[in-house]
Amino acid sequence: MTMEEPLHFGTKAETLDRLIATDLSGFVKPLRIFTIGEWNSGRAGVLSSIADVFGSSSVVVRSSCRAEDTSSASNAGAFASVLDCCAEDPAVLSAAIDTVIASYPSPDEAEQFFVQEQVLSARMSGVAFTRDLSSGAPYIVVNYDAESSRTDTVTSGTSNALRTYYHYRKAPVTPPTPELEAVVELLGRLEKVFGADAIDVEFAIDASGTLFVLQVRPLAGVPRTERYAEAEFDVYLKKVAKKAKKLSRPHPDLCGDRGVYSVMSDWNPAEMIGFRPRTLALTLYKELITDSTWAYQRDNYGYRNLRSHPLLISYLGIPYIDVRVSFNSFVPKSLGDELAEKLVRYYISRLIAQPESHDKVEFDILFSCYHLNIDDALSVLTENGFTSEESAEIKTALRSLTNSVISPEDGLYRDDLDKLSSLEQRFEEIKAAKLSTIDTIYWLVQDCKRYGTLPFAGLARAGFIAMQLLHSIRDIGIFSEDDYQQFMGSLNTVAAKVSRDVAAMHAGDLAKEEFLVRYGYLRPGTYDINSSRYDEAFEDYFGRSATDREAVQAERGAAFSLSAEKRSALEALLREHDLCCAPEQLLEFIGTAIEGRELGKFVFTRNVSEILRLMGSLGARHGLSVDDMSFVDIETVLSLYSSLRAEDVADVLNRVIEGNRKEFEITNVVQFPQVIVEPSDIYRFHVARSFPNYVTLGRVCERIVRESDFSTQELHKAIVMVASADPGYDWLFSCGIAGLITMYGGANSHMAIRCAELQIPAAIGVGKANFERWSQAEVLELDCSARTVEVVR
């Protein structure tokens, strides 16, 4: 065969055998192919042939069925292979061959199996695609295990140490390790040999560093879109890398000499609007929170003034938090510039060293408030070049800031609670006014920022401080774990009220109409116009079986009682730490702040939901669907309030929809990391390994139900898996779920607190890699005490 003649794919065994005849023969272990007919008619001859070829070597008996490795379907994992067989042990080989043949759909005597020398003591093994499986985009995707010596941990799904590496095919940078560089190079050579640019390769690297191909097949079912040219794709990525480099330069208003970007830090856009939000969701989130509101709140609460700095940066439609800006905003404004610079540089270096903490920076990296365990927390600074005087200055600044928030007389959070009633009043006034649809949208947005998201941001900050203080009371031993759980159970959050009302409705004690008056505007995707409201899809959310509703009625727990002994201990600590409240006042703050955060979101999301409903009405008036309107940026509609154009509104909307749809096509196919540290990360990256936030100490082993199956599967006593969750998903808790797993979310997220209240075991913010792997299972064991999630089957 000449290199001009592409090699043809055959069965698994035939394809490997054909490779042996090329200059890639050194990548294939010796093998011998047999048919079922040969085995049935002459077992002894087959076993003798294997012993002659392989001697005392360890071999693998592998399937090579015609139903696998085709251009239309791979049937990956459908047929058996048996490892660790001695070539000279006929009993072991016979059993292995019978096992492989028994896994075939029919015993056709022309079907093949093969025996191959086994790769021993694998340093790395895995599966690599030369196209992204979901979109067909030009990425090499390598899923591998570098911790097990076996070669089947990726294909069998039995490893908890799997890594996923993405590499843009035309990347101007090399892979980060010699092993991955060798794999990427081999994939290119295999594509040339087969004349294909979408292949699926199983590989292993032995203890000596030698790379072997275990399987090559066409990558089945990969979509190939013609809506973008790969030359354009290359231009897009270069633009993003250039933009990231520009934004990372030193800035006169910012401490820190470089930028880092994360999809889950601070206001966590991945959780709130998703990793690939539509245009309306992204721009509405920016308008209401991350463009300016967030910075006003931080400044109001005693942190550095970052007004005019947007928090969220969109790279081709994928939302990232500018972590340097975020870290600056958590520095108390009372700190001098020199110490602030030193602190932010330390924060950034910590995140770069441990990027897996990007979704929990306030727990693992930052010092954003005072708590009773502050000395232990700050001790790490001494190990990183800070003097005792500098640590003391940081401690004093945090205490002053925290006291201003928790003060029983004039705590900042109290004003924010009061503003929520103003939003409710303004909502009714705007609705009652005879304003046009566009005018109503405009004023709902303005009111939401002033009276909704701004006070909510303050209450969210107070809620975080409350949880930090509560955790510290537990961690230093004044509260036991039972005390902590009892306190959380005593809270009366909005979400708990929703669950009680759901139970009352199913029991016939609350009319459906009244329930919808209270909660009908809620939707699972707060900013997603395509997410139906409760009053638009009632049966989908609440039309399920009422089985075991008593278990999920979420009655408010008994009022928390502080014993005299614990009160005395807490009072002494509060005096020692110079915090400005008595034990009862502190616990009142903690409870009110946690409840207030949930109330704030509940109140302002009514404005958001009404904005989305009116956007749908605006589109319908001009012949546009709700889905069409998901591609309209909110700025366009807001500009129509104060600017009369010659262009008709319908033409304006159609023009922006067309442009944003094209942009979204790119958003859907690019693959970016969860954390961008260097511009080169745009071209190559590992999917982040996230450590989940476990809630409760419970353990549950149950079947899973994915979000896509909610309409067809019973949720009762199941572990439910959703990518991201906000108050619109509270209906899940009325279904008697056994556990919850989310891709995105933090330890202080709404769903984490909700699960703690109801004592539902949960793993919040498990990350993309874990979530996708666990979604493939049928049954999971979620053990929050052991901090583990295990695939049962």
Tab-separated table of C-alpha atoms in Angstrom, residues 302-713:
chain	number	residue	atom	x	y	z
A	302	GLY	CA	-17.070	48.613	52.785
A	303	TYR	CA	-15.036	46.927	50.045
A	304	ARG	CA	-12.879	48.627	47.415
A	305	ASN	CA	-14.684	50.719	44.812
A	306	LEU	CA	-14.761	48.834	41.501
A	307	ARG	CA	-17.565	50.836	39.898
A	308	SER	CA	-17.210	51.075	36.104
A	309	HIS	CA	-15.484	47.672	36.009
A	310	PRO	CA	-17.704	44.970	34.499
A	311	LEU	CA	-17.448	41.719	36.412
A	312	LEU	CA	-18.499	39.425	33.578
A	313	ILE	CA	-16.536	39.060	30.348
A	314	SER	CA	-18.140	37.231	27.428
A	315	TYR	CA	-15.775	35.268	25.199
A	316	LEU	CA	-17.741	34.308	22.085
A	317	GLY	CA	-20.886	34.149	24.214
A	318	ILE	CA	-19.405	32.079	27.043
A	319	PRO	CA	-19.594	34.057	30.316
A	320	TYR	CA	-16.496	34.385	32.502
A	321	ILE	CA	-15.924	36.246	35.739
A	322	ASP	CA	-12.909	38.541	35.623
A	323	VAL	CA	-11.349	37.059	38.745
A	324	ARG	CA	-8.813	39.849	39.221
A	325	VAL	CA	-11.648	42.385	39.333
A	326	SER	CA	-13.573	40.105	41.682
A	327	PHE	CA	-10.606	39.647	44.037
A	328	ASN	CA	-10.078	43.419	44.144
A	329	SER	CA	-13.705	43.863	45.135
A	330	PHE	CA	-13.280	41.662	48.221
A	331	VAL	CA	-10.476	43.784	49.677
A	332	PRO	CA	-11.685	46.064	52.521
A	333	LYS	CA	-11.356	49.674	51.370
A	334	SER	CA	-9.629	50.564	54.657
A	335	LEU	CA	-6.514	48.617	53.615
A	336	GLY	CA	-3.707	50.650	52.070
A	337	ASP	CA	-2.832	50.221	48.409
A	338	GLU	CA	0.477	48.454	49.074
A	339	LEU	CA	-1.074	45.769	51.280
A	340	ALA	CA	-4.057	45.456	48.958
A	341	GLU	CA	-1.711	44.846	46.022
A	342	LYS	CA	0.169	42.187	47.952
A	343	LEU	CA	-3.060	40.492	49.011
A	344	VAL	CA	-4.589	40.368	45.519
A	345	ARG	CA	-1.368	38.999	44.032
A	346	TYR	CA	-1.408	36.298	46.702
A	347	TYR	CA	-5.046	35.451	45.913
A	348	ILE	CA	-4.326	35.149	42.192
A	349	SER	CA	-1.263	32.972	42.733
A	350	ARG	CA	-3.301	30.673	44.992
A	351	LEU	CA	-6.001	30.251	42.366
A	352	ILE	CA	-3.446	29.528	39.643
A	353	ALA	CA	-1.870	26.899	41.901
A	354	GLN	CA	-5.240	25.296	42.721
A	355	PRO	CA	-7.686	26.086	39.890
A	356	GLU	CA	-10.081	23.447	41.185
A	357	SER	CA	-11.022	25.997	43.873
A	358	HIS	CA	-12.404	28.487	41.341
A	359	ASP	CA	-16.000	27.701	42.353
A	360	LYS	CA	-15.272	28.113	46.065
A	361	VAL	CA	-12.736	30.936	46.214
A	362	GLU	CA	-14.346	32.562	49.244
A	363	PHE	CA	-13.890	29.352	51.214
A	364	ASP	CA	-10.490	28.222	49.943
A	365	ILE	CA	-8.652	31.428	48.993
A	366	LEU	CA	-10.193	34.762	50.011
A	367	PHE	CA	-10.593	36.529	53.337
A	368	SER	CA	-13.774	38.514	52.751
A	369	CYS	CA	-15.256	38.715	56.248
A	370	TYR	CA	-14.489	38.179	59.922
A	371	HIS	CA	-15.451	34.992	61.774
A	372	LEU	CA	-14.581	33.197	64.990
A	373	ASN	CA	-11.922	31.018	63.373
A	374	ILE	CA	-10.198	33.926	61.630
A	375	ASP	CA	-6.785	33.441	63.243
A	376	ASP	CA	-6.461	29.904	61.900
A	377	ALA	CA	-7.617	31.068	58.482
A	378	LEU	CA	-5.127	33.959	58.349
A	379	SER	CA	-2.197	31.801	59.493
A	380	VAL	CA	-1.583	30.794	55.876
A	381	LEU	CA	-0.524	34.378	55.146
A	382	THR	CA	2.537	34.045	57.375
A	383	GLU	CA	3.619	31.085	55.265
A	384	ASN	CA	3.315	33.239	52.145
A	385	GLY	CA	5.415	36.267	52.999
A	386	PHE	CA	3.006	38.394	55.039
A	387	THR	CA	4.245	39.912	58.287
A	388	SER	CA	2.326	39.565	61.545
A	389	GLU	CA	1.557	43.287	61.360
A	390	GLU	CA	0.054	42.901	57.903
A	391	SER	CA	-2.071	39.955	59.027
A	392	ALA	CA	-3.251	41.988	62.018
A	393	GLU	CA	-4.172	44.902	59.746
A	394	ILE	CA	-6.209	42.590	57.495
A	395	LYS	CA	-7.921	41.096	60.540
A	396	THR	CA	-8.839	44.526	61.919
A	397	ALA	CA	-10.225	45.643	58.548
A	398	LEU	CA	-12.356	42.505	58.222
A	399	ARG	CA	-13.713	42.902	61.745
A	400	SER	CA	-14.711	46.522	61.126
A	401	LEU	CA	-16.390	45.623	57.838
A	402	THR	CA	-18.226	42.665	59.359
A	403	ASN	CA	-19.438	44.683	62.342
A	404	SER	CA	-20.930	47.260	59.983
A	405	VAL	CA	-22.981	44.506	58.364
A	406	ILE	CA	-24.129	42.585	61.463
A	407	SER	CA	-24.740	45.522	63.817
A	408	PRO	CA	-28.050	45.020	65.701
A	409	GLU	CA	-28.808	48.731	65.503
A	410	ASP	CA	-27.862	49.750	61.983
A	411	GLY	CA	-26.536	46.718	60.136
A	412	LEU	CA	-26.286	47.412	56.418
A	413	TYR	CA	-28.406	44.422	55.531
A	414	ARG	CA	-31.456	45.938	57.256
A	415	ASP	CA	-31.716	48.739	54.692
A	416	ASP	CA	-31.539	46.166	51.921
A	417	LEU	CA	-34.393	44.185	53.443
A	418	ASP	CA	-36.504	47.342	53.560
A	419	LYS	CA	-35.874	48.098	49.863
A	420	LEU	CA	-37.544	44.867	48.791
A	421	SER	CA	-40.982	46.185	49.751
A	422	SER	CA	-40.321	49.194	47.513
A	423	LEU	CA	-39.777	46.858	44.566
A	424	GLU	CA	-43.066	45.080	45.224
A	425	GLN	CA	-44.887	48.404	45.376
A	426	ARG	CA	-43.212	49.690	42.217
A	427	PHE	CA	-44.069	46.456	40.390
A	428	GLU	CA	-47.761	46.956	41.034
A	429	GLU	CA	-47.570	50.631	40.036
A	430	ILE	CA	-45.829	49.843	36.742
A	431	LYS	CA	-48.278	47.050	35.962
A	432	ALA	CA	-51.223	49.337	36.687
A	433	ALA	CA	-49.891	52.135	34.485
A	434	LYS	CA	-50.933	52.133	30.853
A	435	LEU	CA	-47.442	51.922	29.459
A	436	SER	CA	-46.442	50.329	26.181
A	437	THR	CA	-44.749	46.950	26.232
A	438	ILE	CA	-41.312	48.430	25.540
A	439	ASP	CA	-41.799	51.158	28.155
A	440	THR	CA	-42.915	48.611	30.732
A	441	ILE	CA	-39.866	46.447	30.048
A	442	TYR	CA	-37.624	49.481	30.437
A	443	TRP	CA	-39.009	50.475	33.827
A	444	LEU	CA	-39.140	46.916	35.138
A	445	VAL	CA	-35.436	46.664	34.356
A	446	GLN	CA	-34.590	49.991	36.010
A	447	ASP	CA	-36.636	49.205	39.131
A	448	CYS	CA	-35.180	45.706	39.318
A	449	LYS	CA	-31.657	47.115	39.449
A	450	ARG	CA	-32.417	49.813	42.016
A	451	TYR	CA	-34.839	48.003	44.322
A	452	GLY	CA	-34.192	44.351	43.452
A	453	THR	CA	-30.762	43.147	42.450
A	454	LEU	CA	-28.880	45.857	44.370
A	455	PRO	CA	-30.456	45.010	47.753
A	456	PHE	CA	-30.359	41.321	46.847
A	457	ALA	CA	-26.616	41.619	46.258
A	458	GLY	CA	-26.302	43.118	49.741
A	459	LEU	CA	-28.442	40.387	51.274
A	460	ALA	CA	-26.427	37.740	49.435
A	461	ARG	CA	-23.251	39.211	50.948
A	462	ALA	CA	-24.874	39.275	54.388
A	463	GLY	CA	-26.011	35.690	53.856
A	464	PHE	CA	-22.474	34.613	53.056
A	465	ILE	CA	-21.112	36.346	56.158
A	466	ALA	CA	-23.879	34.673	58.169
A	467	MET	CA	-22.899	31.224	56.908
A	468	GLN	CA	-19.220	31.867	57.597
A	469	LEU	CA	-20.028	32.885	61.162
A	470	LEU	CA	-22.303	29.890	61.645
A	471	HIS	CA	-19.679	27.501	60.277
A	472	SER	CA	-17.075	28.987	62.603
A	473	ILE	CA	-19.341	28.524	65.627
A	474	ARG	CA	-19.589	24.871	64.665
A	475	ASP	CA	-15.940	24.423	63.710
A	476	ILE	CA	-14.605	25.731	67.029
A	477	GLY	CA	-16.895	23.357	68.895
A	478	ILE	CA	-19.576	25.577	70.439
A	479	PHE	CA	-22.186	24.035	68.131
A	480	SER	CA	-22.232	20.334	67.408
A	481	GLU	CA	-23.204	19.097	63.972
A	482	ASP	CA	-26.659	18.372	65.377
A	483	ASP	CA	-26.907	21.957	66.663
A	484	TYR	CA	-25.949	23.252	63.242
A	485	GLN	CA	-28.543	21.085	61.485
A	486	GLN	CA	-31.201	22.025	64.052
A	487	PHE	CA	-30.503	25.713	63.508
A	488	MET	CA	-30.728	25.346	59.729
A	489	GLY	CA	-33.941	23.383	60.114
A	490	SER	CA	-35.472	26.165	62.195
A	491	LEU	CA	-35.210	28.679	59.348
A	492	ASN	CA	-38.322	29.739	57.500
A	493	THR	CA	-37.091	30.509	54.003
A	494	VAL	CA	-39.286	31.275	51.011
A	495	ALA	CA	-38.325	27.931	49.507
A	496	ALA	CA	-39.608	26.119	52.591
A	497	LYS	CA	-42.889	28.016	52.290
A	498	VAL	CA	-43.169	26.979	48.639
A	499	SER	CA	-42.758	23.330	49.585
A	500	ARG	CA	-45.335	23.601	52.348
A	501	ASP	CA	-47.782	25.229	49.960
A	502	VAL	CA	-47.194	22.534	47.345
A	503	ALA	CA	-48.011	19.909	49.953
A	504	ALA	CA	-51.076	21.889	51.055
A	505	MET	CA	-52.240	22.174	47.455
A	506	HIS	CA	-51.939	18.434	46.872
A	507	ALA	CA	-53.759	17.817	50.146
A	508	GLY	CA	-56.609	20.062	49.017
A	509	ASP	CA	-55.917	22.715	51.659
A	510	LEU	CA	-54.753	25.361	49.185
A	511	ALA	CA	-56.455	26.187	45.891
A	512	LYS	CA	-54.367	25.871	42.759
A	513	GLU	CA	-55.370	29.398	41.783
A	514	GLU	CA	-54.068	30.835	45.038
A	515	PHE	CA	-50.855	28.850	44.710
A	516	LEU	CA	-50.274	30.339	41.266
A	517	VAL	CA	-51.008	33.851	42.509
A	518	ARG	CA	-48.147	33.396	44.970
A	519	TYR	CA	-45.662	31.487	42.837
A	520	GLY	CA	-46.901	31.330	39.251
A	521	TYR	CA	-44.171	33.632	37.925
A	522	LEU	CA	-41.308	31.351	39.024
A	523	ARG	CA	-39.459	29.461	36.316
A	524	PRO	CA	-36.556	26.958	36.631
A	525	GLY	CA	-34.293	29.117	34.468
A	526	THR	CA	-34.654	32.554	36.008
A	527	TYR	CA	-33.151	34.388	32.995
A	528	ASP	CA	-34.212	31.930	30.261
A	529	ILE	CA	-37.235	32.988	28.224
A	530	ASN	CA	-37.591	29.407	26.963
A	531	SER	CA	-38.041	28.138	30.525
A	532	SER	CA	-41.777	27.904	31.227
A	533	ARG	CA	-43.252	29.626	34.260
A	534	TYR	CA	-45.146	27.627	36.870
A	535	ASP	CA	-48.407	29.132	35.624
A	536	GLU	CA	-47.542	28.198	32.021
A	537	ALA	CA	-46.683	24.541	32.625
A	538	PHE	CA	-48.358	23.641	35.908
A	539	GLU	CA	-48.905	19.967	35.084
A	540	ASP	CA	-45.283	19.493	34.043
A	541	TYR	CA	-44.079	20.744	37.413
A	542	PHE	CA	-46.812	19.678	39.829
A	543	GLY	CA	-48.978	17.112	38.071
A	544	ARG	CA	-47.009	14.174	39.410
A	545	SER	CA	-48.041	11.564	41.923
A	546	ALA	CA	-48.556	12.889	45.416
A	547	THR	CA	-47.046	9.723	46.859
A	548	ASP	CA	-45.484	10.223	50.249
A	549	ARG	CA	-46.116	13.980	50.237
A	550	GLU	CA	-45.978	13.914	54.006
A	551	ALA	CA	-42.242	13.315	53.767
A	552	VAL	CA	-41.649	16.582	51.934
A	553	GLN	CA	-44.029	19.018	53.548
A	554	ALA	CA	-41.079	20.867	55.070
A	555	GLU	CA	-42.795	21.994	58.222
A	556	ARG	CA	-40.735	24.599	59.947
A	557	GLY	CA	-38.533	23.059	62.614
A	558	ALA	CA	-38.799	23.995	66.243
A	559	ALA	CA	-37.321	27.326	67.238
A	560	PHE	CA	-33.646	26.951	67.952
A	561	SER	CA	-32.767	27.051	71.636
A	562	LEU	CA	-29.312	28.006	72.878
A	563	SER	CA	-28.329	26.357	76.143
A	564	ALA	CA	-26.988	28.526	78.961
A	565	GLU	CA	-23.595	26.835	78.729
A	566	LYS	CA	-23.275	27.393	74.989
A	567	ARG	CA	-24.598	30.917	75.276
A	568	SER	CA	-21.941	31.727	77.865
A	569	ALA	CA	-19.180	30.258	75.685
A	570	LEU	CA	-20.389	32.144	72.616
A	571	GLU	CA	-20.745	35.395	74.538
A	572	ALA	CA	-17.173	35.125	75.792
A	573	LEU	CA	-15.907	34.566	72.262
A	574	LEU	CA	-17.846	37.483	70.856
A	575	ARG	CA	-16.300	39.756	73.494
A	576	GLU	CA	-12.854	38.321	72.827
A	577	HIS	CA	-13.231	38.969	69.097
A	578	ASP	CA	-14.784	42.397	69.643
A	579	LEU	CA	-17.880	41.626	67.588
A	580	CYS	CA	-20.702	44.056	68.208
A	581	CYS	CA	-23.570	41.797	69.226
A	582	ALA	CA	-24.774	39.417	71.901
A	583	PRO	CA	-25.256	35.692	71.137
A	584	GLU	CA	-29.010	36.068	70.543
A	585	GLN	CA	-28.419	39.051	68.280
A	586	LEU	CA	-25.797	37.185	66.282
A	587	LEU	CA	-28.080	34.194	65.754
A	588	GLU	CA	-30.908	36.542	64.800
A	589	PHE	CA	-28.641	38.133	62.200
A	590	ILE	CA	-27.570	34.756	60.842
A	591	GLY	CA	-31.136	33.523	60.486
A	592	THR	CA	-32.493	36.790	59.089
A	593	ALA	CA	-29.639	37.134	56.599
A	594	ILE	CA	-30.039	33.590	55.266
A	595	GLU	CA	-33.796	33.966	54.993
A	596	GLY	CA	-33.382	37.479	53.560
A	597	ARG	CA	-31.134	36.314	50.770
A	598	GLU	CA	-33.752	33.798	49.633
A	599	LEU	CA	-36.517	36.394	49.990
A	600	GLY	CA	-34.545	38.930	47.963
A	601	LYS	CA	-34.165	36.551	45.062
A	602	PHE	CA	-37.805	35.522	45.274
A	603	VAL	CA	-38.922	39.156	45.064
A	604	PHE	CA	-36.679	40.418	42.267
A	605	THR	CA	-37.224	37.366	40.068
A	606	ARG	CA	-40.855	38.466	39.658
A	607	ASN	CA	-39.569	41.481	37.737
A	608	VAL	CA	-37.252	39.260	35.706
A	609	SER	CA	-40.026	36.807	34.886
A	610	GLU	CA	-42.366	39.614	33.836
A	611	ILE	CA	-39.639	41.134	31.652
A	612	LEU	CA	-39.269	37.787	29.894
A	613	ARG	CA	-43.032	37.389	29.503
A	614	LEU	CA	-43.290	40.849	27.960
A	615	MET	CA	-40.360	40.101	25.654
A	616	GLY	CA	-42.360	37.133	24.414
A	617	SER	CA	-45.411	39.365	23.892
A	618	LEU	CA	-43.310	41.927	22.032
A	619	GLY	CA	-42.015	39.223	19.726
A	620	ALA	CA	-45.487	37.750	19.094
A	621	ARG	CA	-46.744	41.193	18.040
A	622	HIS	CA	-44.114	41.188	15.296
A	623	GLY	CA	-44.475	37.552	14.243
A	624	LEU	CA	-41.550	36.238	16.291
A	625	SER	CA	-41.520	33.169	18.515
A	626	VAL	CA	-40.312	32.978	22.090
A	627	ASP	CA	-37.291	31.075	20.812
A	628	ASP	CA	-36.584	33.888	18.336
A	629	MET	CA	-36.710	36.412	21.166
A	630	SER	CA	-34.113	34.453	23.159
A	631	PHE	CA	-31.597	35.881	20.677
A	632	VAL	CA	-32.512	39.525	21.288
A	633	ASP	CA	-30.108	41.417	23.529
A	634	ILE	CA	-31.821	43.449	26.222
A	635	GLU	CA	-29.860	46.591	25.260
A	636	THR	CA	-31.660	46.703	21.918
A	637	VAL	CA	-35.079	46.785	23.570
A	638	LEU	CA	-33.998	49.272	26.242
A	639	SER	CA	-32.653	51.607	23.555
A	640	LEU	CA	-36.056	51.618	21.858
A	641	TYR	CA	-37.488	53.385	24.912
A	642	SER	CA	-35.461	56.546	24.388
A	643	SER	CA	-34.621	56.359	20.674
A	644	LEU	CA	-37.107	56.467	17.822
A	645	ARG	CA	-35.551	54.955	14.710
A	646	ALA	CA	-36.533	55.127	11.084
A	647	GLU	CA	-36.251	51.339	11.034
A	648	ASP	CA	-39.403	49.471	12.094
A	649	VAL	CA	-39.259	47.608	15.411
A	650	ALA	CA	-39.874	44.320	13.605
A	651	ASP	CA	-36.912	44.987	11.318
A	652	VAL	CA	-34.711	45.894	14.301
A	653	LEU	CA	-35.628	42.679	16.094
A	654	ASN	CA	-35.184	40.487	13.027
A	655	ARG	CA	-31.798	42.010	12.312
A	656	VAL	CA	-30.412	41.419	15.806
A	657	ILE	CA	-31.939	37.935	15.973
A	658	GLU	CA	-30.249	36.934	12.727
A	659	GLY	CA	-26.879	38.247	13.868
A	660	ASN	CA	-27.079	36.732	17.350
A	661	ARG	CA	-28.202	33.348	16.020
A	662	LYS	CA	-25.041	33.225	13.919
A	663	GLU	CA	-22.969	34.201	16.947
A	664	PHE	CA	-24.652	31.460	18.980
A	665	GLU	CA	-23.681	28.860	16.404
A	666	ILE	CA	-20.076	29.653	17.288
A	667	THR	CA	-20.846	29.692	21.006
A	668	ASN	CA	-22.244	26.177	20.696
A	669	VAL	CA	-19.162	24.650	19.092
A	670	VAL	CA	-16.190	26.316	20.769
A	671	GLN	CA	-14.720	24.495	23.748
A	672	PHE	CA	-13.174	26.606	26.487
A	673	PRO	CA	-11.861	25.685	29.952
A	674	GLN	CA	-13.672	26.570	33.161
A	675	VAL	CA	-10.633	28.607	34.210
A	676	ILE	CA	-8.488	30.656	31.798
A	677	VAL	CA	-5.050	31.398	33.259
A	678	GLU	CA	-3.044	31.928	30.054
A	679	PRO	CA	-4.215	32.886	26.550
A	680	SER	CA	-2.910	29.501	25.390
A	681	ASP	CA	-5.641	27.858	27.508
A	682	ILE	CA	-8.047	28.847	24.723
A	683	TYR	CA	-6.393	26.221	22.523
A	684	ARG	CA	-5.655	23.418	24.963
A	685	PHE	CA	-6.911	22.545	28.420
A	686	HIS	CA	-7.914	19.859	30.828
A	687	VAL	CA	-11.518	19.811	31.996
A	688	ALA	CA	-11.322	20.939	35.612
A	689	ARG	CA	-11.617	18.348	38.330
A	690	SER	CA	-14.077	19.880	40.760
A	691	PHE	CA	-14.488	18.784	44.337
A	692	PRO	CA	-18.216	18.776	45.073
A	693	ASN	CA	-19.856	20.679	47.894
A	694	TYR	CA	-21.532	17.952	49.943
A	695	VAL	CA	-24.653	18.841	51.911
A	696	THR	CA	-25.809	16.956	55.030
A	697	LEU	CA	-24.114	13.828	56.359
A	698	GLY	CA	-26.633	11.550	54.716
A	699	ARG	CA	-26.087	8.586	52.445
A	700	VAL	CA	-28.418	7.404	49.705
A	701	CYS	CA	-28.148	4.734	47.017
A	702	GLU	CA	-30.822	5.142	44.348
A	703	ARG	CA	-31.526	5.307	40.632
A	704	ILE	CA	-30.815	8.628	38.956
A	705	VAL	CA	-33.154	10.810	36.924
A	706	ARG	CA	-31.625	13.330	34.551
A	707	GLU	CA	-33.281	16.659	33.807
A	708	SER	CA	-34.059	15.569	30.248
A	709	ASP	CA	-36.127	12.689	31.671
A	710	PHE	CA	-38.183	14.667	34.196
A	711	SER	CA	-41.336	14.421	32.091
A	712	THR	CA	-41.178	10.636	31.715
A	713	GLN	CA	-39.676	9.282	34.943
